[in-house]
Short mmCIF file of C-alpha atoms in Angstrom, two decimals:
data_model
loop_
_atom_site.label_atom_id
_atom_site.label_comp_id
_atom_site.label_asym_id
_atom_site.label_seq_id
_atom_site.Cartn_x
_atom_site.Cartn_y
_atom_site.Cartn_z
CA MET A 1477 83.79 122.52 102.04
CA THR A 1478 84.57 118.80 101.00
CA PRO A 1479 85.57 116.77 103.70
CA PRO A 1480 88.75 115.75 105.34
CA ARG A 1481 89.95 113.03 102.73
CA ILE A 1482 91.88 109.84 104.99
CA ARG A 1483 94.32 108.14 103.16
CA ARG A 1484 97.37 106.27 103.97
CA ARG A 1485 100.26 108.08 105.75
CA ARG A 1486 103.52 108.61 103.33
CA ALA A 1487 106.86 109.41 104.11
CA ALA A 1488 106.22 113.13 102.46
CA ASP A 1489 103.48 113.75 104.36
CA LEU A 1490 106.04 114.20 107.62
CA ASP A 1491 106.80 117.12 107.38
CA ARG A 1492 103.91 118.60 107.42
CA CYS A 1493 102.18 115.91 110.23
CA VAL A 1494 104.61 118.40 112.53
CA ALA A 1495 103.67 121.29 111.59
CA ALA A 1496 99.95 119.99 112.31
CA LEU A 1497 101.10 118.30 115.93
CA VAL A 1498 102.65 121.89 116.45
CA GLU A 1499 98.81 123.68 116.47
CA VAL A 1500 97.55 121.23 118.54
CA HIS A 1501 100.63 120.43 121.51
CA ARG A 1502 99.85 124.79 121.07
CA ILE A 1503 96.02 124.79 122.09
CA ASP A 1504 95.67 121.21 123.61
CA ARG A 1505 99.47 120.55 125.48
CA TYR A 1506 99.57 117.82 123.52
CA PRO A 1507 101.63 115.57 123.07
CA LEU A 1508 102.26 116.33 126.43
CA ASN A 1509 105.31 116.34 126.58
CA TRP A 1510 106.57 117.81 123.45
CA PRO A 1511 109.39 115.07 121.17
CA ALA A 1512 112.78 115.94 120.77
CA ASP A 1513 112.64 115.11 117.62
CA PRO A 1514 108.99 115.11 116.21
CA HIS A 1515 109.16 113.81 113.02
CA ARG A 1516 111.12 110.62 114.90
CA TRP A 1517 107.98 110.70 117.69
CA LEU A 1518 105.30 110.16 114.37
CA ARG A 1519 107.42 107.31 112.82
CA GLU A 1520 108.19 105.76 116.56
CA PRO A 1521 108.00 102.83 117.57
CA ARG A 1522 107.84 101.71 113.98
CA PRO A 1523 104.08 102.03 113.28
CA ALA A 1524 102.11 98.67 111.44
CA ASP A 1525 100.27 101.71 109.75
CA ALA A 1526 99.94 105.09 109.81
CA TRP A 1527 96.69 107.60 108.10
CA VAL A 1528 96.28 111.09 107.57
CA ALA A 1529 93.22 113.67 107.53
CA VAL A 1530 93.89 115.59 103.89
CA ASP A 1531 91.77 118.79 103.49
CA ASP A 1532 91.34 120.75 99.91
CA ASP A 1533 94.32 121.95 100.36
CA ALA A 1534 96.92 119.00 100.79
CA ALA A 1535 96.83 120.07 104.31
CA ILE A 1536 97.28 117.45 107.18
CA VAL A 1537 94.39 118.24 109.63
CA GLY A 1538 94.48 114.38 110.93
CA HIS A 1539 96.57 111.73 112.06
CA VAL A 1540 96.77 108.50 114.03
CA ALA A 1541 98.99 105.24 113.24
CA VAL A 1542 98.00 101.53 115.06
CA HIS A 1543 101.24 99.38 116.45
CA ARG A 1544 101.87 96.01 117.06
CA VAL A 1545 101.99 94.91 120.52
CA PRO A 1546 104.33 92.34 120.81
CA SER A 1547 103.95 89.13 122.34
CA ARG A 1548 104.14 88.44 125.83
CA ALA A 1549 108.49 85.50 125.93
CA GLY A 1550 106.57 82.21 127.38
CA ALA A 1551 102.83 83.66 127.15
CA PRO A 1552 100.78 81.36 125.70
CA PRO A 1553 99.72 82.12 122.48
CA ALA A 1554 97.11 85.23 122.20
CA ARG A 1555 95.23 86.95 119.17
CA PRO A 1556 97.43 89.54 118.63
CA THR A 1557 96.93 93.10 119.80
CA ALA A 1558 97.80 96.38 117.99
CA GLU A 1559 98.16 100.38 120.02
CA VAL A 1560 96.77 103.12 117.97
CA ALA A 1561 98.59 106.40 119.23
CA ARG A 1562 98.82 109.88 117.79
CA LEU A 1563 95.63 110.09 117.28
CA PHE A 1564 94.52 114.36 116.89
CA VAL A 1565 93.17 116.24 115.15
CA VAL A 1566 94.00 119.88 114.01
CA PRO A 1567 92.19 122.44 115.82
CA SER A 1568 90.30 123.82 112.83
CA ALA A 1569 88.79 120.53 111.67
CA ARG A 1570 87.59 119.71 114.38
CA GLY A 1571 83.39 119.52 114.58
CA LEU A 1572 83.89 117.27 111.36
CA ALA A 1573 83.85 113.80 112.84
CA LEU A 1574 87.99 112.89 111.92
CA GLY A 1575 88.61 111.39 114.84
CA GLY A 1576 85.60 108.60 114.86
CA ALA A 1577 86.58 108.84 111.08
CA LEU A 1578 90.17 108.40 111.64
CA LEU A 1579 89.47 105.40 114.45
CA ASP A 1580 86.87 103.60 112.12
CA ARG A 1581 90.07 103.04 109.72
CA VAL A 1582 92.31 101.40 112.58
CA ARG A 1583 88.42 99.19 113.39
CA GLN A 1584 88.70 98.61 109.44
CA TRP A 1585 92.25 97.90 109.73
CA ALA A 1586 92.35 95.25 112.57
CA SER A 1587 89.24 93.55 111.49
CA ALA A 1588 90.66 92.48 107.96
CA ARG A 1589 93.77 91.24 110.93
CA GLY A 1590 91.59 89.96 113.20
CA THR A 1591 93.35 92.44 115.66
CA ASP A 1592 92.37 93.84 118.89
CA LEU A 1593 93.53 96.62 119.25
CA ARG A 1594 94.10 98.47 122.75
CA LEU A 1595 94.88 102.64 123.80
CA GLU A 1596 95.86 104.91 127.02
CA VAL A 1597 95.48 108.27 127.27
CA THR A 1598 96.52 111.03 130.20
CA SER A 1599 93.32 110.72 132.66
CA ASP A 1600 93.33 114.78 131.94
CA GLY A 1601 92.54 114.12 128.59
CA ALA A 1602 88.57 114.61 129.13
CA ALA A 1603 87.56 115.04 125.57
CA ALA A 1604 89.95 112.22 123.86
CA THR A 1605 88.18 110.21 126.57
CA ALA A 1606 84.59 110.91 125.37
CA LEU A 1607 85.59 110.09 121.72
CA TYR A 1608 86.68 106.82 122.74
CA GLU A 1609 83.89 105.74 124.60
CA ARG A 1610 81.16 107.21 122.74
CA THR A 1611 82.89 105.03 119.53
CA GLY A 1612 82.64 101.92 121.69
CA TRP A 1613 85.95 100.90 123.14
CA ARG A 1614 85.88 100.22 127.55
CA CYS A 1615 88.07 101.97 129.89
CA THR A 1616 90.50 97.92 131.67
CA GLY A 1617 91.58 100.82 134.32
CA THR A 1618 93.90 103.29 135.40
CA SER A 1619 97.74 103.23 135.75
CA THR A 1620 100.86 105.50 136.78
CA ALA A 1621 102.78 106.43 133.41
CA ALA A 1622 106.23 105.85 133.24
CA TRP A 1623 107.42 109.09 132.14
CA THR A 1624 106.53 112.84 133.69
CA ALA A 1625 104.95 115.71 132.82
CA PRO A 1626 107.08 118.30 132.12
CA ASP A 1627 106.87 119.98 135.77
CA GLY A 1628 107.71 116.61 136.91
CA SER A 1629 104.48 115.58 138.49
CA ALA A 1630 103.36 111.90 138.05
CA VAL A 1631 100.70 111.28 134.69
CA SER A 1632 97.41 109.17 135.30
CA LEU A 1633 97.10 106.91 132.81
CA ARG A 1634 93.07 105.59 131.71
CA HIS A 1635 93.71 102.01 129.88
CA TYR A 1636 91.46 101.17 127.05
CA THR A 1637 90.08 98.28 124.61
CA LEU A 1638 88.78 97.29 121.78
CA SER A 1639 88.16 93.48 120.98
CA GLY A 1640 88.78 92.70 116.69
CA ASP A 1641 85.72 90.43 117.56
CA ALA A 1642 83.16 93.75 118.49
CA VAL A 1643 85.28 96.00 115.80
CA PRO A 1644 82.49 94.04 112.64
CA ALA A 1645 79.09 95.05 115.46
CA ILE A 1646 80.47 98.97 116.08
CA ALA A 1647 80.93 99.53 112.71
CA ALA A 1648 77.11 98.31 111.67
CA SER A 1649 76.16 100.25 114.78
CA ARG A 1650 77.71 103.57 113.85
CA ARG A 1651 76.58 103.30 110.20
CA ALA A 1652 73.19 102.70 111.76
CA SER A 1653 73.22 105.79 113.38
CA ARG A 1654 74.11 107.62 110.71
CA ALA A 1655 71.77 106.39 108.50
CA ALA A 1656 69.55 106.54 111.57
CA ALA A 1657 70.16 110.50 112.37
CA SER A 1658 70.56 111.55 108.29
CA ARG A 1659 66.46 110.62 108.14
CA ASN A 1660 65.71 112.18 111.47
CA SER A 1661 67.75 115.61 109.73
CA GLY A 1662 65.88 115.86 106.29
CA GLY A 1663 68.59 113.76 104.66
CA SER A 1664 71.61 115.81 105.65
CA ASN A 1665 74.70 113.80 106.51
CA THR A 1666 76.97 115.52 107.97
CA SER A 1667 77.86 115.11 111.71
CA THR A 1668 78.16 117.27 114.96
CA SER A 1669 80.60 114.51 117.10
#
C-alpha cells in the first residue's frame, strides 16, 4: 500500500470529507456534538487553508484546516496567529503517522507566513493530546467550553500553542528522528505513530 498523499482540500472533496467524518464520529465521538450541517462545519469559519490525506482509491482518510485568528481590537500589534481545526484521521488509516503528517503540513504553512499556531482539544481526548505533545505543542492551560456535551454537561478544554519560530526547529528535529529510526530499522521508513 502506498502511503496516503496530502494535498490541499478542494470543494469537490467535501462529500468524501463528511463520509470520513461520519466514520470518525461513530468510533471516536469527534466532533463531540455532531453538526447540523457537517459540510458547513468543515468549511467554517472560512479556513485560511485546509488539507486532506487521500489513499490509493481516492478516499479521504485524513483532514486538517487552519483558521486565521483576528487580532483583538485595541491590542498592540502581535504576530499573526492561526488555529488548527478539524483534524481527524479515519480509524482504518491510523498507525500511518497521518496525524503528524497533517500537522507538519500546517507547520510548513505557518512557517512560510511567520504565523504562530494554537489549538484546543477536549480534555478527554487522550490520543489527540498525546499527538500534540509528541509533536512539540505546549499546553498553555485549560478552560470550560462555552458549549456543552450532548448530555448537557460541561466540556473541559486543553489549550495548546506552537510558536512560528519553533516550527523550523521542530520539523528539523522530526526529520533527524525519522532518519535515525530509519538507520536503526535497517532502512525502513515506516513510522509506528
